[in-house]
PDB file of N, CA and C in Angstrom:
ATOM      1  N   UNK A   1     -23.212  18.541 -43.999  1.00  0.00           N
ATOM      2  CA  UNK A   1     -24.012  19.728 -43.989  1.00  0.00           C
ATOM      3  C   UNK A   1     -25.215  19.534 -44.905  1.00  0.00           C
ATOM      4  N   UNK A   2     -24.736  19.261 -46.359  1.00  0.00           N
ATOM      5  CA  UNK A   2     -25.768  18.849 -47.290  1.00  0.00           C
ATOM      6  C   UNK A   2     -27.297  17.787 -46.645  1.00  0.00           C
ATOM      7  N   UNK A   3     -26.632  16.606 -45.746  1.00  0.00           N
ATOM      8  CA  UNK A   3     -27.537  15.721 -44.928  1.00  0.00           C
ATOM      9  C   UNK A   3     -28.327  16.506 -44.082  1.00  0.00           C
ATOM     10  N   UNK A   4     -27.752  17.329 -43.364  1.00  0.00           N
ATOM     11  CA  UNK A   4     -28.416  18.329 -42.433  1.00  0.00           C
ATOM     12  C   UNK A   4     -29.389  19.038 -42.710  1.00  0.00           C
ATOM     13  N   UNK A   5     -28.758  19.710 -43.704  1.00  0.00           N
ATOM     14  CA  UNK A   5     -30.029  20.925 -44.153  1.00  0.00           C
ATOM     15  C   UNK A   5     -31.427  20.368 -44.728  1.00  0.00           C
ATOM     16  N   UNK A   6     -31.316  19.182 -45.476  1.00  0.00           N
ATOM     17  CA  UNK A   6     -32.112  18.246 -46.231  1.00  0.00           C
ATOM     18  C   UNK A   6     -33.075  17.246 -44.999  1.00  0.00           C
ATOM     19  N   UNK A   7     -32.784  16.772 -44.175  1.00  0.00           N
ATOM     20  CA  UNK A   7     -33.343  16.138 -42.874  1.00  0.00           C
ATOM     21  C   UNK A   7     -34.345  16.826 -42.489  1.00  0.00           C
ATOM     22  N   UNK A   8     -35.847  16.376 -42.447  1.00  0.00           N
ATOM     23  CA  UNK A   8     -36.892  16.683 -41.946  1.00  0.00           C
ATOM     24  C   UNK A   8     -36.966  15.662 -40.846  1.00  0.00           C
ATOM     25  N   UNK A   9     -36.015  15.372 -40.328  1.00  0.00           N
ATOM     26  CA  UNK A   9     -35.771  14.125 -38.886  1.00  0.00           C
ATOM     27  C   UNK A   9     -36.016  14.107 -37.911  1.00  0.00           C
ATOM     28  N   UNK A  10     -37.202  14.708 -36.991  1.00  0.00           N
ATOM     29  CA  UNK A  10     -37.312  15.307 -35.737  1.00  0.00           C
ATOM     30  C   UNK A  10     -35.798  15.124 -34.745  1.00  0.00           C
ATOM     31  N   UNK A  11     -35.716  13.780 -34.605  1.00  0.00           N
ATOM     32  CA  UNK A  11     -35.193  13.387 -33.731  1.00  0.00           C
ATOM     33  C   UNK A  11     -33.344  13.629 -34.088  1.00  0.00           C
ATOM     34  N   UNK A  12     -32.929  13.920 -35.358  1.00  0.00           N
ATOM     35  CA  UNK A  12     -32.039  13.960 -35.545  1.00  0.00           C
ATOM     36  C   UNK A  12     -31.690  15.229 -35.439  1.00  0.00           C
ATOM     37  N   UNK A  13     -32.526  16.099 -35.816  1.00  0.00           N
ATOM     38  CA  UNK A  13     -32.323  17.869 -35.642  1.00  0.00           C
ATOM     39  C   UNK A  13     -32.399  18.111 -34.009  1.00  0.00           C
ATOM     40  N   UNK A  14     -33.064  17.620 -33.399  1.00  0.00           N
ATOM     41  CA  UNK A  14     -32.801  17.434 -31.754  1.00  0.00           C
ATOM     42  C   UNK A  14     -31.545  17.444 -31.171  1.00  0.00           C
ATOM     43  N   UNK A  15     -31.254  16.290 -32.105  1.00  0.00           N
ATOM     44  CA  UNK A  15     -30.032  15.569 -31.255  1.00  0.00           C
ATOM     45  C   UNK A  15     -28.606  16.775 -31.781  1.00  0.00           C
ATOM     46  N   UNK A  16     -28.901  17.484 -33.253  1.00  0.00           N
ATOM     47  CA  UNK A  16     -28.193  18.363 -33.126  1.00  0.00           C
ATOM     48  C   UNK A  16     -27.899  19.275 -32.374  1.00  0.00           C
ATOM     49  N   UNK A  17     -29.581  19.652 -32.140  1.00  0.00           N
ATOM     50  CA  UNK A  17     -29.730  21.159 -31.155  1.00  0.00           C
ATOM     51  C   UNK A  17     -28.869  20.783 -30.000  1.00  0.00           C
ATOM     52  N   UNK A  18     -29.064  20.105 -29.431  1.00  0.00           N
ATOM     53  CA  UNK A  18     -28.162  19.765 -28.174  1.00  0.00           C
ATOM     54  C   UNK A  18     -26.740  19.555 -28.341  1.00  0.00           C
ATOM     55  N   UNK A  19     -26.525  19.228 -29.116  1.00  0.00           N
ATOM     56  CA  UNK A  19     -24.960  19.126 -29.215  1.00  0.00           C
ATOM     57  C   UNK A  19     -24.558  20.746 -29.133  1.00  0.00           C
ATOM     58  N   UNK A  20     -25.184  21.614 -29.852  1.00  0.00           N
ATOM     59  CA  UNK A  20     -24.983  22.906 -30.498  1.00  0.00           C
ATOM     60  C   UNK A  20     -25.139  23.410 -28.641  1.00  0.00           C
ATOM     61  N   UNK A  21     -26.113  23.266 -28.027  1.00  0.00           N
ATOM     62  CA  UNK A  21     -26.168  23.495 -26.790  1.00  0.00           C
ATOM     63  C   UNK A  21     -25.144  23.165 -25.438  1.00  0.00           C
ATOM     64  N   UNK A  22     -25.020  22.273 -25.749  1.00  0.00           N
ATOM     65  CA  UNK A  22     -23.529  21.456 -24.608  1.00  0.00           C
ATOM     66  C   UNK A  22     -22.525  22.315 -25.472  1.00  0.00           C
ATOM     67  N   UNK A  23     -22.509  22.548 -26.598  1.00  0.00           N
ATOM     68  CA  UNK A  23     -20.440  23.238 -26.902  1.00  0.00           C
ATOM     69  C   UNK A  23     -20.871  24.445 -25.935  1.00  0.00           C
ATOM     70  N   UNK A  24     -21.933  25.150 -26.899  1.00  0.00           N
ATOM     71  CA  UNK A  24     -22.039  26.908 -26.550  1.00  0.00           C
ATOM     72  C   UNK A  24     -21.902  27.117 -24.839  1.00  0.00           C
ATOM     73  N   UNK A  25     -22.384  26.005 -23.553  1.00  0.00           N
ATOM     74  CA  UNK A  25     -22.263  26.369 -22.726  1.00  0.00           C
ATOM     75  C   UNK A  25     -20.978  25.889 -21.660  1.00  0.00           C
ATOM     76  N   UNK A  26     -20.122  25.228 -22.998  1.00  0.00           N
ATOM     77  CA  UNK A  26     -18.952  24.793 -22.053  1.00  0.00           C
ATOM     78  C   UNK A  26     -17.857  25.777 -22.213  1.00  0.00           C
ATOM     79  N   UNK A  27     -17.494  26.425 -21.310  1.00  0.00           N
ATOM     80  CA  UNK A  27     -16.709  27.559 -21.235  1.00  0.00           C
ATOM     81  C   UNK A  27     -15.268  26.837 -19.861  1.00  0.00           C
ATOM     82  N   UNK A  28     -14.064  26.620 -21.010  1.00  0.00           N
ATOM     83  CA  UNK A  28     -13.074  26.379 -20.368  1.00  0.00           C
ATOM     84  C   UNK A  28     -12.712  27.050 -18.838  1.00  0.00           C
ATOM     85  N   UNK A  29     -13.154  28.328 -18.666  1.00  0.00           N
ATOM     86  CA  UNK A  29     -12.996  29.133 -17.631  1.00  0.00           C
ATOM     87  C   UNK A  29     -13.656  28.799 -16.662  1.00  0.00           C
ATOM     88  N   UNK A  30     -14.375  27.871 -16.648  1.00  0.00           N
ATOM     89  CA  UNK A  30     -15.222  27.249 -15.796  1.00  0.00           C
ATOM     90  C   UNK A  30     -14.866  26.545 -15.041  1.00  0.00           C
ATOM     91  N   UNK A  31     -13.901  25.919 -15.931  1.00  0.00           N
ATOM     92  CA  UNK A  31     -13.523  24.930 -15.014  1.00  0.00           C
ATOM     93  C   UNK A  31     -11.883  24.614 -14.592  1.00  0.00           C
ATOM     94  N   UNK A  32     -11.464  26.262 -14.473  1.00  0.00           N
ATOM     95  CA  UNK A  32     -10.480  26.317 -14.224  1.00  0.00           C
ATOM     96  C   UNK A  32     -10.493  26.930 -12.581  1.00  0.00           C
ATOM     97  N   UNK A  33      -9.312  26.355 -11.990  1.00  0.00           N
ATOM     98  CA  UNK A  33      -9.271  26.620 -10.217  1.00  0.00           C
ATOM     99  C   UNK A  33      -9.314  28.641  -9.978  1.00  0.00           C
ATOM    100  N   UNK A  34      -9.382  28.799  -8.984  1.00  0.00           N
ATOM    101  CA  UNK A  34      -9.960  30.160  -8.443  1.00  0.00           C
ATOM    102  C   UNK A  34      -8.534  30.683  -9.119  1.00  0.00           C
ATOM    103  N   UNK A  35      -7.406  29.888  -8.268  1.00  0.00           N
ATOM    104  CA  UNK A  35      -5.888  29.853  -8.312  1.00  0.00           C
ATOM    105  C   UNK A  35      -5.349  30.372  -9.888  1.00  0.00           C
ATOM    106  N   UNK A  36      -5.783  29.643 -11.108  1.00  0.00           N
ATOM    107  CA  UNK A  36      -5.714  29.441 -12.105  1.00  0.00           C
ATOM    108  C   UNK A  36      -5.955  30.894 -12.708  1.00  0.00           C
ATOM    109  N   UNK A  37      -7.494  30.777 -12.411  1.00  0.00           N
ATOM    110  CA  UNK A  37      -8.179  32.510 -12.859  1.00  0.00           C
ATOM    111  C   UNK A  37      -7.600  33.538 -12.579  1.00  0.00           C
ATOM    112  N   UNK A  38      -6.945  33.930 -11.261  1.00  0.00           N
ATOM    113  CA  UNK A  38      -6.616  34.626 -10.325  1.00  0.00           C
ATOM    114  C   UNK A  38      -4.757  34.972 -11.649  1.00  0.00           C
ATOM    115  N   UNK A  39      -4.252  34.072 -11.617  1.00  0.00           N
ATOM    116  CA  UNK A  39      -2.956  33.990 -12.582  1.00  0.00           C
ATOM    117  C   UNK A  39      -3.123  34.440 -13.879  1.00  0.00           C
ATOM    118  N   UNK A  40      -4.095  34.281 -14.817  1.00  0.00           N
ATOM    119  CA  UNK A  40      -4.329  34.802 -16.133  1.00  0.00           C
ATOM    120  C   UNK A  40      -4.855  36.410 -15.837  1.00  0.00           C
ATOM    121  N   UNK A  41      -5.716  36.321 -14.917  1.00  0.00           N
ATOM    122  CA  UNK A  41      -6.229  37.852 -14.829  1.00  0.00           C
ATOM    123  C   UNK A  41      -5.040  38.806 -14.336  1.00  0.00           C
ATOM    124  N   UNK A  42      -4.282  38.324 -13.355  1.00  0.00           N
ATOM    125  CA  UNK A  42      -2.928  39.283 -13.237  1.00  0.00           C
ATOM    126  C   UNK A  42      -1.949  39.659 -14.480  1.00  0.00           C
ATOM    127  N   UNK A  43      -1.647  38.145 -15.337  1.00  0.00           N
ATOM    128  CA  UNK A  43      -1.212  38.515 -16.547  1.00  0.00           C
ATOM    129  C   UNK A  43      -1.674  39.583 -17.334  1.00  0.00           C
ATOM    130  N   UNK A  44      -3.186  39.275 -17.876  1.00  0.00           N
ATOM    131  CA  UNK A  44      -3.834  40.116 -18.396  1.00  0.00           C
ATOM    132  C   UNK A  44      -3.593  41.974 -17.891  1.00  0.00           C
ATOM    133  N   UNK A  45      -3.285  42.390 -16.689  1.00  0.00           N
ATOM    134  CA  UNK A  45      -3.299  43.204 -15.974  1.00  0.00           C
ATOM    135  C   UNK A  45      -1.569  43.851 -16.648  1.00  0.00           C
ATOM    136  N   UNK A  46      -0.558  42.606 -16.291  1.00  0.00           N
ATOM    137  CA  UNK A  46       0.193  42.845 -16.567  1.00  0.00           C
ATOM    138  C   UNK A  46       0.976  43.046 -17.711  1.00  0.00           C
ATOM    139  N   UNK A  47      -0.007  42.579 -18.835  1.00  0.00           N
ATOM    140  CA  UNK A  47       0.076  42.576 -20.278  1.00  0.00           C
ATOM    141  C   UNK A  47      -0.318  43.803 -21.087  1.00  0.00           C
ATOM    142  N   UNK A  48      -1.333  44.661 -20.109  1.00  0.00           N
ATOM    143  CA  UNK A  48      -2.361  45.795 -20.497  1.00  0.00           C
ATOM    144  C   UNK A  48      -1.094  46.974 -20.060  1.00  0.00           C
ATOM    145  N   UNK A  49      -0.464  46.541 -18.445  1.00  0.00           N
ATOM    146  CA  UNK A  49       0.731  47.740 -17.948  1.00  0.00           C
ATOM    147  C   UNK A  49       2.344  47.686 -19.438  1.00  0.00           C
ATOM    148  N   UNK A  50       2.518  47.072 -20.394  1.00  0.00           N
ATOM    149  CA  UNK A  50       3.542  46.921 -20.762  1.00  0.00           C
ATOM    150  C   UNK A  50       4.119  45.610 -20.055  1.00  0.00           C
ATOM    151  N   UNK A  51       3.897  45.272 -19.013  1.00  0.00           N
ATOM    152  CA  UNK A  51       4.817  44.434 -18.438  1.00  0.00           C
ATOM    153  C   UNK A  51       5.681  43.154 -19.062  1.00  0.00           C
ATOM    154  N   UNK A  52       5.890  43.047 -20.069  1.00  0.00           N
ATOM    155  CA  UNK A  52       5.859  41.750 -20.795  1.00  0.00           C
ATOM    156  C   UNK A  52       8.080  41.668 -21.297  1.00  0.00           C
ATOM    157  N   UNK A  53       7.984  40.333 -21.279  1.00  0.00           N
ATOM    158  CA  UNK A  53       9.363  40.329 -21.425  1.00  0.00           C
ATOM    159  C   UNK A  53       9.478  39.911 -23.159  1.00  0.00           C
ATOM    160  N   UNK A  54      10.739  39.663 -23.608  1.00  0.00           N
ATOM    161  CA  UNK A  54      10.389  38.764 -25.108  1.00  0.00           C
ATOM    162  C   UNK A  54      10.314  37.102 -24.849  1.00  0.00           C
ATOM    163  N   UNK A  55      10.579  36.651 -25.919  1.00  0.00           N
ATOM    164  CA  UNK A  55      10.561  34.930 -25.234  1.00  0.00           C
ATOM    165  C   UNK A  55      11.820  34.469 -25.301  1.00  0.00           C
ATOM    166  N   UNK A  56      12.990  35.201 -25.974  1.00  0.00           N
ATOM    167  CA  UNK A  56      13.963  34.779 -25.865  1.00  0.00           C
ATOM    168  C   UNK A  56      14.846  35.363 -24.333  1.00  0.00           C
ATOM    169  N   UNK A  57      14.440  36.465 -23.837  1.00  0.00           N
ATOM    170  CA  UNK A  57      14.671  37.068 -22.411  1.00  0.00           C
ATOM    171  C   UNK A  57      14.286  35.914 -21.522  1.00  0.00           C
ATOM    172  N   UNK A  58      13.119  35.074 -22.041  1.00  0.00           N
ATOM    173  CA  UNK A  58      12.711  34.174 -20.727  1.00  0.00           C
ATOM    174  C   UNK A  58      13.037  33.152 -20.683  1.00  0.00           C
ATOM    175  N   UNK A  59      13.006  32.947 -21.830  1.00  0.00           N
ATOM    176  CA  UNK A  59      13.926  31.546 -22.200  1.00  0.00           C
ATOM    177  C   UNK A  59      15.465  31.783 -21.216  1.00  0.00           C
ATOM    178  N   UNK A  60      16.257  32.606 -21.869  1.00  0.00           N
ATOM    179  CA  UNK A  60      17.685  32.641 -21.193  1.00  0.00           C
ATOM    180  C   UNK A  60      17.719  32.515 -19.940  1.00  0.00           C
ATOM    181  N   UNK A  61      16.554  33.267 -19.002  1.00  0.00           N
ATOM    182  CA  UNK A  61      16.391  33.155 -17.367  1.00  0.00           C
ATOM    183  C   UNK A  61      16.475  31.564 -17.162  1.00  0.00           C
ATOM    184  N   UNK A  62      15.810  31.030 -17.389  1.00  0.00           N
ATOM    185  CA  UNK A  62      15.115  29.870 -17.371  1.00  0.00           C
ATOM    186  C   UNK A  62      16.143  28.262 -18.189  1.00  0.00           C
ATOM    187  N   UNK A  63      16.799  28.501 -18.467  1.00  0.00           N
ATOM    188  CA  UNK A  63      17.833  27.512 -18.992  1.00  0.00           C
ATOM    189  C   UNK A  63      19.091  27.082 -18.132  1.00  0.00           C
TER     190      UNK A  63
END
């Protein structure tokens, strides 16, 4: 950070900006299938109704 702030580097403050640019526009949701989206947003739906079990309820189903 100390290097950073201190750098009058054109090319190195560049090369930051862009990095800072590629995170901010990579959004995991992006690149998840229609299928995928479609499954979290029902959760979400179903998380907002109460719908939710504990983890030891799901666990036991599931063993």
């Amino acid at each position: 950070m100390k290097l950073l702030l201190t750098t009058d580097n054109p090319s190195i403050l560049e090369s930051i900006k862009q990095i800072f640019k590629k995170e901010k526009s990579a959004d995991f949701w992006n690149e998840l299938t229609s299928d995928q989206q479609n499954e979290i947003n029902k959760a979400d739906i179903e998380i907002s109704r109460g719908e939710t079990s504990s983890y030891d309820t799901f666990m036991s189903s599931h063993r």
